[in-house]
Short mmCIF file of C-alpha atoms (C1' of nucleotides) in Angstrom, two decimals:
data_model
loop_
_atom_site.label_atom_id
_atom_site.label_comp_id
_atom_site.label_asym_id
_atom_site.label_seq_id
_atom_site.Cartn_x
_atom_site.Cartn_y
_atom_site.Cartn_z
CA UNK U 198 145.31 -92.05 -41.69
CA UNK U 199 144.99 -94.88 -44.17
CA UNK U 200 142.09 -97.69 -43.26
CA UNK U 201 141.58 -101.03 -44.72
CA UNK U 202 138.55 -102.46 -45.20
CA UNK U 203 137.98 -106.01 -45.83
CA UNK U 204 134.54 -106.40 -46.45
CA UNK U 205 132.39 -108.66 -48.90
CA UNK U 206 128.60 -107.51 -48.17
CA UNK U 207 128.95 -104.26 -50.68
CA UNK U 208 126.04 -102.42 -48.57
CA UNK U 209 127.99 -102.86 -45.27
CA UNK U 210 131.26 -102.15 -47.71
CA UNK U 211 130.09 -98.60 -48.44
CA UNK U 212 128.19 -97.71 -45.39
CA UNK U 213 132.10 -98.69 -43.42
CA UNK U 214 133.74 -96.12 -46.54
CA UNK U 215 131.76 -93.38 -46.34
CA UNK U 216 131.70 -93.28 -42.63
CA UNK U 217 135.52 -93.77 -41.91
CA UNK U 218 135.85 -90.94 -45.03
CA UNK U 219 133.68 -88.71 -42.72
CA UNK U 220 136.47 -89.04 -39.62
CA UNK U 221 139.04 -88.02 -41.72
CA UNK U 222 140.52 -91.70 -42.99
CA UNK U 223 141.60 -92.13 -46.67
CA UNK U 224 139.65 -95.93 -47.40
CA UNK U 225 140.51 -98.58 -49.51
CA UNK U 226 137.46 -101.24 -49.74
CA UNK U 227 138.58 -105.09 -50.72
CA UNK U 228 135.41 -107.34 -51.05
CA UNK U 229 137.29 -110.91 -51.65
CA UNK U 230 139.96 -112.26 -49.09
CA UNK U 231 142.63 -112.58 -51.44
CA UNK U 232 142.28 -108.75 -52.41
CA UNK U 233 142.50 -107.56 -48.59
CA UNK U 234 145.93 -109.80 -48.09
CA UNK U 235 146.88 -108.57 -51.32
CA UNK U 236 146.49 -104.77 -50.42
CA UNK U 237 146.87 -105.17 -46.60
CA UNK U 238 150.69 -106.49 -47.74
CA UNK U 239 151.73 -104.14 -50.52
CA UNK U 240 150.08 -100.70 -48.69
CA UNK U 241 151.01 -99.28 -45.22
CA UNK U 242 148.29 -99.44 -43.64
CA UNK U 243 147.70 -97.31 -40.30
CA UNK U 244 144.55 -99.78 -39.46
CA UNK U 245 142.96 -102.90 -40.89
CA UNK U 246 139.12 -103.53 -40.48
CA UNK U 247 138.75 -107.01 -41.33
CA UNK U 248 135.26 -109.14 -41.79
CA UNK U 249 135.73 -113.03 -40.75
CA UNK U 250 133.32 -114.42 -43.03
CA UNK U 251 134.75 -113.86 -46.43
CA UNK U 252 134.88 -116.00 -50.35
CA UNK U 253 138.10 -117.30 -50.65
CA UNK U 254 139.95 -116.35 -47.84
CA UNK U 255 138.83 -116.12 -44.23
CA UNK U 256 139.37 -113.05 -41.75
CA UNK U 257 141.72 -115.66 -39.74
CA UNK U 258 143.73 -117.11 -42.70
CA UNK U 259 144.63 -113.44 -43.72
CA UNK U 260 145.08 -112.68 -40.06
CA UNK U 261 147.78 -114.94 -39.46
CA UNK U 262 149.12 -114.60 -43.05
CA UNK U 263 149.96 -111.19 -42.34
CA UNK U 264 151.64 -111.64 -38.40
CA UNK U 265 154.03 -114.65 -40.56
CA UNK U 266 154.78 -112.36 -42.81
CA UNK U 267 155.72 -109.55 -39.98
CA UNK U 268 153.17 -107.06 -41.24
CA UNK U 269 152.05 -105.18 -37.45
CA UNK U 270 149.31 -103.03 -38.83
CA UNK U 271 146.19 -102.94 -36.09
CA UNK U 272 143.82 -105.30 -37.12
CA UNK U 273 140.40 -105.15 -35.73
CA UNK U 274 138.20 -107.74 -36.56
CA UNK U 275 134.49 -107.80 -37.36
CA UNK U 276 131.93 -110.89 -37.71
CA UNK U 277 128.19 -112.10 -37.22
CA UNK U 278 129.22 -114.65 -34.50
CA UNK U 279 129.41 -113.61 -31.22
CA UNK U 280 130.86 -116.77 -29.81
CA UNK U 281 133.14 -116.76 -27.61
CA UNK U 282 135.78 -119.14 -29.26
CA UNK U 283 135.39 -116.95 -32.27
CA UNK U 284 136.51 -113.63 -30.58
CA UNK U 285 139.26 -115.72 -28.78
CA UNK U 286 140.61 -117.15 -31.81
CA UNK U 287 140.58 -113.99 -33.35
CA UNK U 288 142.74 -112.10 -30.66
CA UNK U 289 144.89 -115.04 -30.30
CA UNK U 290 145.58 -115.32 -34.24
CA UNK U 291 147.01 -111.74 -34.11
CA UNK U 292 144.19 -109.64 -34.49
CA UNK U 293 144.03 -106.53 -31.97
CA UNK U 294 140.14 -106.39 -31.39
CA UNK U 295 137.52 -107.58 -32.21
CA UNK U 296 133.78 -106.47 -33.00
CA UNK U 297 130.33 -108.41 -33.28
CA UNK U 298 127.61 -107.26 -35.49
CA UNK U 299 125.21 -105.23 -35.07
CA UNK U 300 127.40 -102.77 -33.58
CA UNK U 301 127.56 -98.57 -33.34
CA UNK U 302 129.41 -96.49 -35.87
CA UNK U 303 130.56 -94.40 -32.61
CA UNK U 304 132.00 -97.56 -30.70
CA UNK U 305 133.89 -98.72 -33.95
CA UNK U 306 135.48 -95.33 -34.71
CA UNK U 307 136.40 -95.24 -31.21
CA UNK U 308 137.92 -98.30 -31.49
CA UNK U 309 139.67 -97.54 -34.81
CA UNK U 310 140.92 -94.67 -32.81
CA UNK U 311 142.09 -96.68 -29.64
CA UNK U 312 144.30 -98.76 -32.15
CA UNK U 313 145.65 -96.09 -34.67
CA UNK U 314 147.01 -94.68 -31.26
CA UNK U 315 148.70 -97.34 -30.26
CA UNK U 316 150.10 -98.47 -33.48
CA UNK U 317 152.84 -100.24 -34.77
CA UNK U 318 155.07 -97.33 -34.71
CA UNK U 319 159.30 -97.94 -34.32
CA UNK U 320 161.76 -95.33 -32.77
CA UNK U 321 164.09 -94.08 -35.16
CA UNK U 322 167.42 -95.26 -35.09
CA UNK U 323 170.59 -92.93 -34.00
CA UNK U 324 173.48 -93.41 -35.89
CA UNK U 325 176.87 -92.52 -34.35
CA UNK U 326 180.43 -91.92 -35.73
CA UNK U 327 182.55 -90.18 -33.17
CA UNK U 328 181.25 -86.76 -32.84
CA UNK U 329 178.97 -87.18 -35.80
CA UNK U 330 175.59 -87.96 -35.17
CA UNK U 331 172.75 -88.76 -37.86
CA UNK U 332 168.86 -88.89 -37.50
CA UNK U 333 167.82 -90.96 -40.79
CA UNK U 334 163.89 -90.36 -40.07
CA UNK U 335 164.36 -87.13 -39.12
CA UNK U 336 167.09 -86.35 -41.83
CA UNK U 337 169.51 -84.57 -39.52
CA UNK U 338 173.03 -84.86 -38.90
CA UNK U 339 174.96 -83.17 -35.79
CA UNK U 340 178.68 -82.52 -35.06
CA UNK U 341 179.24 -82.17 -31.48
CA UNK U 342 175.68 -80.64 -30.59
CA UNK U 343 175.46 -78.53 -33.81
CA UNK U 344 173.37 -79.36 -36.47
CA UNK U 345 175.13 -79.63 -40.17
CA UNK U 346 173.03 -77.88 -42.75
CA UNK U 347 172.95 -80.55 -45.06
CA UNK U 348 171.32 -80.95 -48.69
CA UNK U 349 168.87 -84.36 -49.39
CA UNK U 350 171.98 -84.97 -51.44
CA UNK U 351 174.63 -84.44 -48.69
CA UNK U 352 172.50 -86.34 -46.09
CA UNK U 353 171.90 -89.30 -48.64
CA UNK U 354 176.19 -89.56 -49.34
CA UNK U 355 177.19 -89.14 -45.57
CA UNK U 356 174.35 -91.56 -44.37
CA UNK U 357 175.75 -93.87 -46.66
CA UNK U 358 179.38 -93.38 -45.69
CA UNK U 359 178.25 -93.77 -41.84
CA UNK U 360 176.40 -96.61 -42.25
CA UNK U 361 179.57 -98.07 -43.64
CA UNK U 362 181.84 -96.20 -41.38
CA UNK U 363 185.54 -97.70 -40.81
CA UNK U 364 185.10 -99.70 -44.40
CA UNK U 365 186.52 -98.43 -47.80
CA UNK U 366 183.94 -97.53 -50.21
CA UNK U 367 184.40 -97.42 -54.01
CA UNK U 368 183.45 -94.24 -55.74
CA UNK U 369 181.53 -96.95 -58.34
CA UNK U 370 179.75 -98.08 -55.31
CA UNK U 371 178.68 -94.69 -53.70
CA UNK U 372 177.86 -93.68 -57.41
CA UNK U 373 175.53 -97.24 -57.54
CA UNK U 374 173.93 -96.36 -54.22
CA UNK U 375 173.62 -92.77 -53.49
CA UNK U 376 172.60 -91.93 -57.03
CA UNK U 377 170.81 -93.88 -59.57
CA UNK U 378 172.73 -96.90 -60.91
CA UNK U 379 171.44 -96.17 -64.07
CA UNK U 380 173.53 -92.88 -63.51
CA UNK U 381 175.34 -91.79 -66.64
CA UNK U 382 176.33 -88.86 -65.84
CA UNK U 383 179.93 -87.33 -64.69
CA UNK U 384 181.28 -89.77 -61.90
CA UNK U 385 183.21 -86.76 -60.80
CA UNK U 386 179.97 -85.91 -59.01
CA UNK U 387 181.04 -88.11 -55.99
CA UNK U 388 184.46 -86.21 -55.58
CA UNK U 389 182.33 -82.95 -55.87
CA UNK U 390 180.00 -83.93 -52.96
CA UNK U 391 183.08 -85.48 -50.97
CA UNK U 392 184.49 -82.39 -50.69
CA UNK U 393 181.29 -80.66 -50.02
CA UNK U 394 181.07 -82.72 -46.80
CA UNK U 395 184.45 -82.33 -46.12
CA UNK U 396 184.12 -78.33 -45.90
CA UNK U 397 181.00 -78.99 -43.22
CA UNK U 398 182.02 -81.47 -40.60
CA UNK U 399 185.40 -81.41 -41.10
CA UNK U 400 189.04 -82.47 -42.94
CA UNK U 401 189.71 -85.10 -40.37
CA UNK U 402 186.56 -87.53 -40.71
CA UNK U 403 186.68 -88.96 -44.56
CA UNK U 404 189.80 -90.24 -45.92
CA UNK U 405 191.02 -90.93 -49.32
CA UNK U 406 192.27 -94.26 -50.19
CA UNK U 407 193.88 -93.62 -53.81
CA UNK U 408 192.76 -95.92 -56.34
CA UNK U 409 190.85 -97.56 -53.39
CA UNK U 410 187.70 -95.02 -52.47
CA UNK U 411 186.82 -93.34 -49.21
CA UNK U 412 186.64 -94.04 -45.66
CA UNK U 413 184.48 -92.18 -42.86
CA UNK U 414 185.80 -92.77 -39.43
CA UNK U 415 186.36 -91.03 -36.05
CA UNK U 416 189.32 -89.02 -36.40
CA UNK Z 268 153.84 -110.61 -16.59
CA UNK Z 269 152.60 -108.50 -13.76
CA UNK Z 270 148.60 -107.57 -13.55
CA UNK Z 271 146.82 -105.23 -11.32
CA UNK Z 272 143.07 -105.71 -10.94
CA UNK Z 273 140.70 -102.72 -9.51
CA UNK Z 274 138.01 -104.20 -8.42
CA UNK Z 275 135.06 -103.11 -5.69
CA UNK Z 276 133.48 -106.10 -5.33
CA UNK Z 277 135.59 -108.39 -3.33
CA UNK Z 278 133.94 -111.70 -4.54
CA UNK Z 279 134.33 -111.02 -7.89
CA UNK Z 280 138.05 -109.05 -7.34
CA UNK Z 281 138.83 -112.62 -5.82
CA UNK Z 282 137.51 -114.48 -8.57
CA UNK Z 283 139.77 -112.87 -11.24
CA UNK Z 284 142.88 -112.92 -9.15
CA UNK Z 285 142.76 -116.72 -8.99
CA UNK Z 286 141.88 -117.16 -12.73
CA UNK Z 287 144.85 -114.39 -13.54
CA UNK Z 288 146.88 -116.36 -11.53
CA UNK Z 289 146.04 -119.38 -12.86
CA UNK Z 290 146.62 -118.19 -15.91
CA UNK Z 291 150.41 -117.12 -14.78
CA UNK Z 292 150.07 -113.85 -13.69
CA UNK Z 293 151.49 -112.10 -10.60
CA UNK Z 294 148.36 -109.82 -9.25
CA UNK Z 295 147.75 -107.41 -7.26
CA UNK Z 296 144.09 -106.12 -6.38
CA UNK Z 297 142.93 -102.88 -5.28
CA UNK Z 298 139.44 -102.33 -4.10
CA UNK Z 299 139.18 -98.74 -4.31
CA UNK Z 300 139.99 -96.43 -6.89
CA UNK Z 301 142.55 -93.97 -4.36
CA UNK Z 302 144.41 -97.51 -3.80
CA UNK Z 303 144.25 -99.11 -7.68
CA UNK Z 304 145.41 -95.21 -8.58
CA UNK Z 305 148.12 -95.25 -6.22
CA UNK Z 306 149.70 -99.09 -7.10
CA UNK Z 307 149.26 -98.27 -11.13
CA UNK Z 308 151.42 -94.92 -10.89
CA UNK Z 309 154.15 -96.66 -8.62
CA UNK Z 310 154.63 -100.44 -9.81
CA UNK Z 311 155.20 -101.29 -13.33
CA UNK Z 312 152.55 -103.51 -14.88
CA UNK Z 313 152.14 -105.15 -17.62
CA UNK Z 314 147.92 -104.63 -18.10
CA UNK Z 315 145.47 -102.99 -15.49
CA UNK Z 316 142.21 -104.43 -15.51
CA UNK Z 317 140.08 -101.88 -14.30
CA UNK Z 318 136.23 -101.25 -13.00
CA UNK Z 319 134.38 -98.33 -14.30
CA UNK Z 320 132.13 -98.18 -11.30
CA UNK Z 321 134.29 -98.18 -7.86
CA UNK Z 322 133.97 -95.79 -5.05
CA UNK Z 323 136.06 -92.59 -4.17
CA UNK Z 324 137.34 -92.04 -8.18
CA UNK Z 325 135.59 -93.81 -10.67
CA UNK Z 326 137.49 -95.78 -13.68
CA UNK Z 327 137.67 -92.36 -16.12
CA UNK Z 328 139.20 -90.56 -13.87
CA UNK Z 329 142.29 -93.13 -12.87
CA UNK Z 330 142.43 -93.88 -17.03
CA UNK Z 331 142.81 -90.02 -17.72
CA UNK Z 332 144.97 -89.44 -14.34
CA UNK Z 333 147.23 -91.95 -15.36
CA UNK Z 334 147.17 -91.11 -19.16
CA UNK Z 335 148.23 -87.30 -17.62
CA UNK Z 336 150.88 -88.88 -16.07
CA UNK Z 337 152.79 -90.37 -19.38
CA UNK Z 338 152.07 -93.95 -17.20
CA UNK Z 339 151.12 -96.17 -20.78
CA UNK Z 340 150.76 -99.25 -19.26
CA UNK Z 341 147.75 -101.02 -21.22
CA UNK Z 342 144.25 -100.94 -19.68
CA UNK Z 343 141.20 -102.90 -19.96
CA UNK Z 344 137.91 -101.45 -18.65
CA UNK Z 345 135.35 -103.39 -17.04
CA UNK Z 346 131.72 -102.29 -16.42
CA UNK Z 347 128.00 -103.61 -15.90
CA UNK Z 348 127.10 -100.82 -18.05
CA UNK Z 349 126.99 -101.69 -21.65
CA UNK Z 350 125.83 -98.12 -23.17
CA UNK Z 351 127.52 -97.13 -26.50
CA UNK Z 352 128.85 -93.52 -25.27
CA UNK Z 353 130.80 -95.57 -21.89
CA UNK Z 354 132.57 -97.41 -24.43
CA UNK Z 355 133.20 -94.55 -26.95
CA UNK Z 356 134.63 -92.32 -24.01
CA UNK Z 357 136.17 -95.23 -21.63
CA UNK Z 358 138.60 -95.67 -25.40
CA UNK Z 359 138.93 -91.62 -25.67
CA UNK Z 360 140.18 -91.64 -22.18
CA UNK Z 361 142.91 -93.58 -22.98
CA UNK Z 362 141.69 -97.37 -21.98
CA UNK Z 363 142.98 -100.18 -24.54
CA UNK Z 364 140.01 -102.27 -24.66
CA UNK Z 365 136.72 -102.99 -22.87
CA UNK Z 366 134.71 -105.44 -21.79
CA UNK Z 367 131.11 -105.48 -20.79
CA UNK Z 368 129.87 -107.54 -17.40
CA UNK Z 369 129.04 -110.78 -17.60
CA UNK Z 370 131.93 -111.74 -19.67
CA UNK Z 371 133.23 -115.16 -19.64
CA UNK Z 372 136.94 -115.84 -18.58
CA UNK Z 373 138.46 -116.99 -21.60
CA UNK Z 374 137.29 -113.29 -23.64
CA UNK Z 375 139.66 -111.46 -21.06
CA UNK Z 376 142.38 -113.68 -20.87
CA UNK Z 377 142.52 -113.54 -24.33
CA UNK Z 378 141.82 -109.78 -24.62
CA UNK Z 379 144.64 -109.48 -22.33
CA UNK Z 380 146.98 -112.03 -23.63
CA UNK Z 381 146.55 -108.93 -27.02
CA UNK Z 382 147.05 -105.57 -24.67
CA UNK Z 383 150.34 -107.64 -23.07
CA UNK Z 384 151.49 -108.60 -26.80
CA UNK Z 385 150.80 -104.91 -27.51
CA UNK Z 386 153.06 -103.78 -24.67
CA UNK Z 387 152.84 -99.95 -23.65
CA UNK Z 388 152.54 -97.58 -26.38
CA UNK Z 389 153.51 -93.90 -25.82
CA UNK Z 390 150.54 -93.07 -27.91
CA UNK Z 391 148.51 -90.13 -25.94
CA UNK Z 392 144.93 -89.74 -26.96
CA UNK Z 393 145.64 -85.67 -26.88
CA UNK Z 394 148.73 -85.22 -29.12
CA UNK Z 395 151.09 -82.31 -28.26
CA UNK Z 396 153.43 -80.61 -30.38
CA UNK Z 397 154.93 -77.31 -28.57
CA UNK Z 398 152.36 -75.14 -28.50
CA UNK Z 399 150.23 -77.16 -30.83
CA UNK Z 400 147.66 -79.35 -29.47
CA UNK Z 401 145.23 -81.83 -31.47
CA UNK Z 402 142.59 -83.95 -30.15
CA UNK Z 403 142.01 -86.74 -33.17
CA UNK Z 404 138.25 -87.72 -31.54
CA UNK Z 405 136.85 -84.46 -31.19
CA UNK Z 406 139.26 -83.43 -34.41
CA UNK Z 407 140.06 -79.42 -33.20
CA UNK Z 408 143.77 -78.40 -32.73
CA UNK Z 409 144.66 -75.64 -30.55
CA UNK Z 410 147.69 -73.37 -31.00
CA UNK Z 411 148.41 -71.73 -27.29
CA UNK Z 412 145.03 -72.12 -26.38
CA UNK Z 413 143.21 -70.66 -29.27
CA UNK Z 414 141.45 -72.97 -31.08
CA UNK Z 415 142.34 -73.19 -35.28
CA UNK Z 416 139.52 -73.14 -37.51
CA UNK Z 417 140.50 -76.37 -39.74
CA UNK Z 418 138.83 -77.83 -42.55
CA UNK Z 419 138.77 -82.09 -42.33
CA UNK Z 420 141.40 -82.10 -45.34
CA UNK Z 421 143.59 -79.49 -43.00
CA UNK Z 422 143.07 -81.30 -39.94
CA UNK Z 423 143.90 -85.17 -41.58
CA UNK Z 424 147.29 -83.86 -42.81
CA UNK Z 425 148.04 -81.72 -39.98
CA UNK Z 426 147.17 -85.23 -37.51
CA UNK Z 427 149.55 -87.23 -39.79
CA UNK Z 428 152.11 -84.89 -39.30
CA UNK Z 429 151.71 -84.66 -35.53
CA UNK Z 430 151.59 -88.06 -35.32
CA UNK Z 431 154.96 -88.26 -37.35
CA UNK Z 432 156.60 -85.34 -35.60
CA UNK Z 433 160.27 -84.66 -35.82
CA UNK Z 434 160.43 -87.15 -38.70
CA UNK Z 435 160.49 -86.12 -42.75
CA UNK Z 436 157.62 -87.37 -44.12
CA UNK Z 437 157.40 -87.63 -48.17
CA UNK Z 438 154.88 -86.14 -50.30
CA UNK Z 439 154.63 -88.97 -51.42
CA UNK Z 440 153.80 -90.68 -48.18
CA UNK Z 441 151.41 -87.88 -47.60
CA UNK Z 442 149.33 -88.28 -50.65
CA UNK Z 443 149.30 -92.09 -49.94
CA UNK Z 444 147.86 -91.56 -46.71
CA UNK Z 445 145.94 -88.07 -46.17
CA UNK Z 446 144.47 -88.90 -49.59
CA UNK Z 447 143.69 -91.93 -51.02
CA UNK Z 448 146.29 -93.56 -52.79
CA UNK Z 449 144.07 -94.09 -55.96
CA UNK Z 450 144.16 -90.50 -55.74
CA UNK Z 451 145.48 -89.55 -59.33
CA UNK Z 452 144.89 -85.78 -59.64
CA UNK Z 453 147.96 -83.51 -59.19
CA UNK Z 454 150.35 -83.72 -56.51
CA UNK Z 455 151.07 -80.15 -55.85
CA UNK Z 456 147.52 -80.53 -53.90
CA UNK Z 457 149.86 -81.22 -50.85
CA UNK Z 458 152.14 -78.23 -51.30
CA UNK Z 459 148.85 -76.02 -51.48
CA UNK Z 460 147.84 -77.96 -47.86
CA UNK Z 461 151.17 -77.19 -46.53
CA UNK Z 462 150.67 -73.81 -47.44
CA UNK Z 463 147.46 -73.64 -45.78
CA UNK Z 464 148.70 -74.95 -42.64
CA UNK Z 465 152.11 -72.74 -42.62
CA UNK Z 466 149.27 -69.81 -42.94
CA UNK Z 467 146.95 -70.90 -40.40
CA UNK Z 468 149.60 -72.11 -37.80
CA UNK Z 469 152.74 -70.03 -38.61
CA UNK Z 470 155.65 -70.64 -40.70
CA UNK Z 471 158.04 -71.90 -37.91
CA UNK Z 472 156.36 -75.39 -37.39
CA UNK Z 473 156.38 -77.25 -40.85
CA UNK Z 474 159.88 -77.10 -42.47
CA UNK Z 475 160.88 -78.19 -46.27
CA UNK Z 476 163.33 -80.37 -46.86
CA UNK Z 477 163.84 -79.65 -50.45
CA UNK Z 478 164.03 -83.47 -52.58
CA UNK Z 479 163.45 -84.98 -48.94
CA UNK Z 480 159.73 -83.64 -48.08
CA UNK Z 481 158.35 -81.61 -44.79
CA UNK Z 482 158.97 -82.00 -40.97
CA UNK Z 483 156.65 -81.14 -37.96
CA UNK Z 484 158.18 -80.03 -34.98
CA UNK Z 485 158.51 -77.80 -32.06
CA UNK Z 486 160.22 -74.36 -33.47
"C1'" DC V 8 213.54 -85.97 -63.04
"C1'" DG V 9 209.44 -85.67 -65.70
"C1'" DC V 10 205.20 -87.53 -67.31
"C1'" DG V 11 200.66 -89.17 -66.56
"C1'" DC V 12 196.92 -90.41 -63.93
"C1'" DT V 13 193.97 -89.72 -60.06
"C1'" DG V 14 191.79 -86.76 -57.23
"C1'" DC V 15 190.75 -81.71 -55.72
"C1'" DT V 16 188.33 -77.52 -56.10
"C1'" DG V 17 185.88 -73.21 -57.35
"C1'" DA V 18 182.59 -71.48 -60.20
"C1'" DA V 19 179.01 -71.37 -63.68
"C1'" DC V 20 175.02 -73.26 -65.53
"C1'" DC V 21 170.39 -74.55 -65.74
"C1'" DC V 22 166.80 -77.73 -64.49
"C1'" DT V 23 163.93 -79.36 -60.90
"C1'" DT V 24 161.35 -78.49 -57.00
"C1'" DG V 25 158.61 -75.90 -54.27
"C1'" DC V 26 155.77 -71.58 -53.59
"C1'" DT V 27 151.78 -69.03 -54.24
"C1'" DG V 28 147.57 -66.49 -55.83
"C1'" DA V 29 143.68 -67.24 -58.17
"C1'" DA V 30 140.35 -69.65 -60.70
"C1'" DC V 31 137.41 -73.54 -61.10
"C1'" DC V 32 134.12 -77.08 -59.69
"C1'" DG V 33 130.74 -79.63 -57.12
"C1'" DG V 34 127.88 -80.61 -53.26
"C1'" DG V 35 125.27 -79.01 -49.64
"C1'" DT V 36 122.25 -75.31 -47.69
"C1'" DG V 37 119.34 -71.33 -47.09
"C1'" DC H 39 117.90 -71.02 -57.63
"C1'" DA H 40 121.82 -68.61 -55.84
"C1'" DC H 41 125.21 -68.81 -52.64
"C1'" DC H 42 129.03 -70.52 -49.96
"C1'" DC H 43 132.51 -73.49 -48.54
"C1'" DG H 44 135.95 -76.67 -49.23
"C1'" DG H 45 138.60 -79.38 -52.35
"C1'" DT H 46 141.18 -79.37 -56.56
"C1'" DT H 47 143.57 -77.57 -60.60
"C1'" DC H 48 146.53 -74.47 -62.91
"C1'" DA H 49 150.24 -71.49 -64.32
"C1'" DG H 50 153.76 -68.36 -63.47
"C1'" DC H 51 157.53 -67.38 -60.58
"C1'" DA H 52 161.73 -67.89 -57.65
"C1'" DA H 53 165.73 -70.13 -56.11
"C1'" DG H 54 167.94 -74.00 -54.34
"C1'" DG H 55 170.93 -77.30 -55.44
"C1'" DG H 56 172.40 -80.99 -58.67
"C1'" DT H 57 175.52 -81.35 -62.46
"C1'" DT H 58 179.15 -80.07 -65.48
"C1'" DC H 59 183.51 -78.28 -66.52
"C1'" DA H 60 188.15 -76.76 -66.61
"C1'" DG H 61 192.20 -75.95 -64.42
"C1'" DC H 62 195.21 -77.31 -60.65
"C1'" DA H 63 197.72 -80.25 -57.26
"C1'" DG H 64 200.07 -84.28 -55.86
"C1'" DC H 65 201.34 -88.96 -55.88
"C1'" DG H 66 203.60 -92.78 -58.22
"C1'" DC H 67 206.14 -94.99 -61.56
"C1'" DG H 68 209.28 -95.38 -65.34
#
DNA sequence: CGCGCTGCTGAACCCTTGCTGAACCGGGTG
DNA sequence: CACCCGGTTCAGCAAGGGTTCAGCAGCGCG
């Protein structure tokens, strides 16, 4: 599990670090504002422990900068106040609890916990081509109930083809998208992986278009 | 958005149906815990605010009953008791949040306005795998009841891949979030964890996906 | 009818990826 | 101080699978 922790008191900083390292989290520490948003948007974070009173940046400006910008990762917020308005802005900003110091390593951890659990976490799509059937999180493919043993290769090409299914697709294109575009290799490597799919689910579901590409569709 | 509010004492059960239902809420009130069990499991609510002290079965028990039960509706705990270790075990019984007595009004409308926004989350506190079973707060795993002797490294990866089950997770991802993601040492530390897992657990649970990375699942 | 181009296909090659045992290192503990 | 445990590094090994190649088939056009 990968914590955030926004933090600008360096004592507090590494007392939060070493702690959360002790439960098992891997810690980043940010002591300005504009470092937390910085790493809070480029790295996934599973949970966000955010200060309020930071330089530059405030716990609530990075708060709401991150809900605009459609980052979900828990946010649990942490100040010296214990006004009411404060914790009610907070929550109400986009921030998923809230803690006033002093407070207890155990309640925070258990808090951190409470979150994590509940966490922004989406349900893999299904995608669905007749018979065919494809997992992309899970990187499985079926064919009428019967999972296709299927190389990262394979799975890449027909994942592609599906999510294009019913559409002609250029050999240039697959070559741009499934491989590297920087590819410079033999662009007979698409026909070779064609008919490697073909042999496993089937004759019947890709078709060739001569001069055109290929098309996957229900048969 | 529907509420349900367990609550012994009737004047202040009264007092937070009106100011729920001010606030727009359809509630319901239970004033013991048999009854506020017994509405929870059947209707479908959107939050349960719920009383740690209350006669017949006390607020754990309804929070872990429930939690047995696969019923995730969000729940906020209420109690006059404002010891650390209620609050640490109220959020490892599967309660959302928690609030100690007196609280003023606007705090939980706004702590609930956040568990609604949240919505149910099948996130159990005790994560199950087949015969695997991990508890993240007291960090043990079981494997068909026999507890596995796991180092913190062993457990944090084996959690992340619990918690990611039936999808292919990346070394990459792994070393981003197990370890730290300053972490610049040598990758192959995660295929040495993976081995010591596949040892420790059996091979059948942790597959490769060769270019794709490894999946948990049920064999 | 025949030539040429596009696509098909089986097999060989060889590099990348993953596996694994063991050594090394550093911090905590008796 | 010596020991132990857990985390990390390393190097050799195995094989899976990505890529190349060469010959063949078939369609289309002159």
């Amino acid at each position: 599990m990968r914590a955030l922790v926004v933090e600008d008191e360096p004592r507090l900083a590494t007392g939060l670090r070493s702690g959360l390292e002790a439960e098992g989290y891997a810690v980043d520490v940010a002591l300005t504002g504009t470092d937390g948003l910085w790493l809070a948007r480029e790295h996934g974070y599973d949970v966000v422990v955010l200060d309020l009173m930071l330089p530059e940046v405030d716990g609530f400006e990075i708060c709401a900068t991150l809900r605009a910008e459609r980052v979900w990762t828990p946010i649990l917020m942490l100040t010296a106040r214990s006004a009411d308005t404060d914790q009610v802005r907070a929550l109400d900003t986009g921030a998923d609890d809230y803690l006033t110091k002093p407070f207890s390593y155990a309640v925070l951890i258990a808090r951190l916990r409470a979150l994590v659990r509940r966490g922004a976490a989406e349900r893999p799509c299904l995608l669905q081509v007749g018979a065919l059937r494809l997992d992309p999180a899970a990187r499985k493919a079926w064919l009428d109930e019967t999972e296709l043993v299927l190389t990262a290769r394979e799975l890449s090409l027909l994942e592609f083809l599906v999510r294009r299914s019913g559409q002609v697709v250029s050999k240039r294109t697959i070559l741009e998208h499934v491989w590297d575009d920087a590819f410079d290799g033999d662009p007979n490597i698409v026909e070779v992986y064609i008919r490697r799919l073909r042999t496993k689910l089937g004759e019947q579901f890709i078709t060739t278009l001569r001069g055109a590409g290929y098309r996957l569709a229900s048969p």
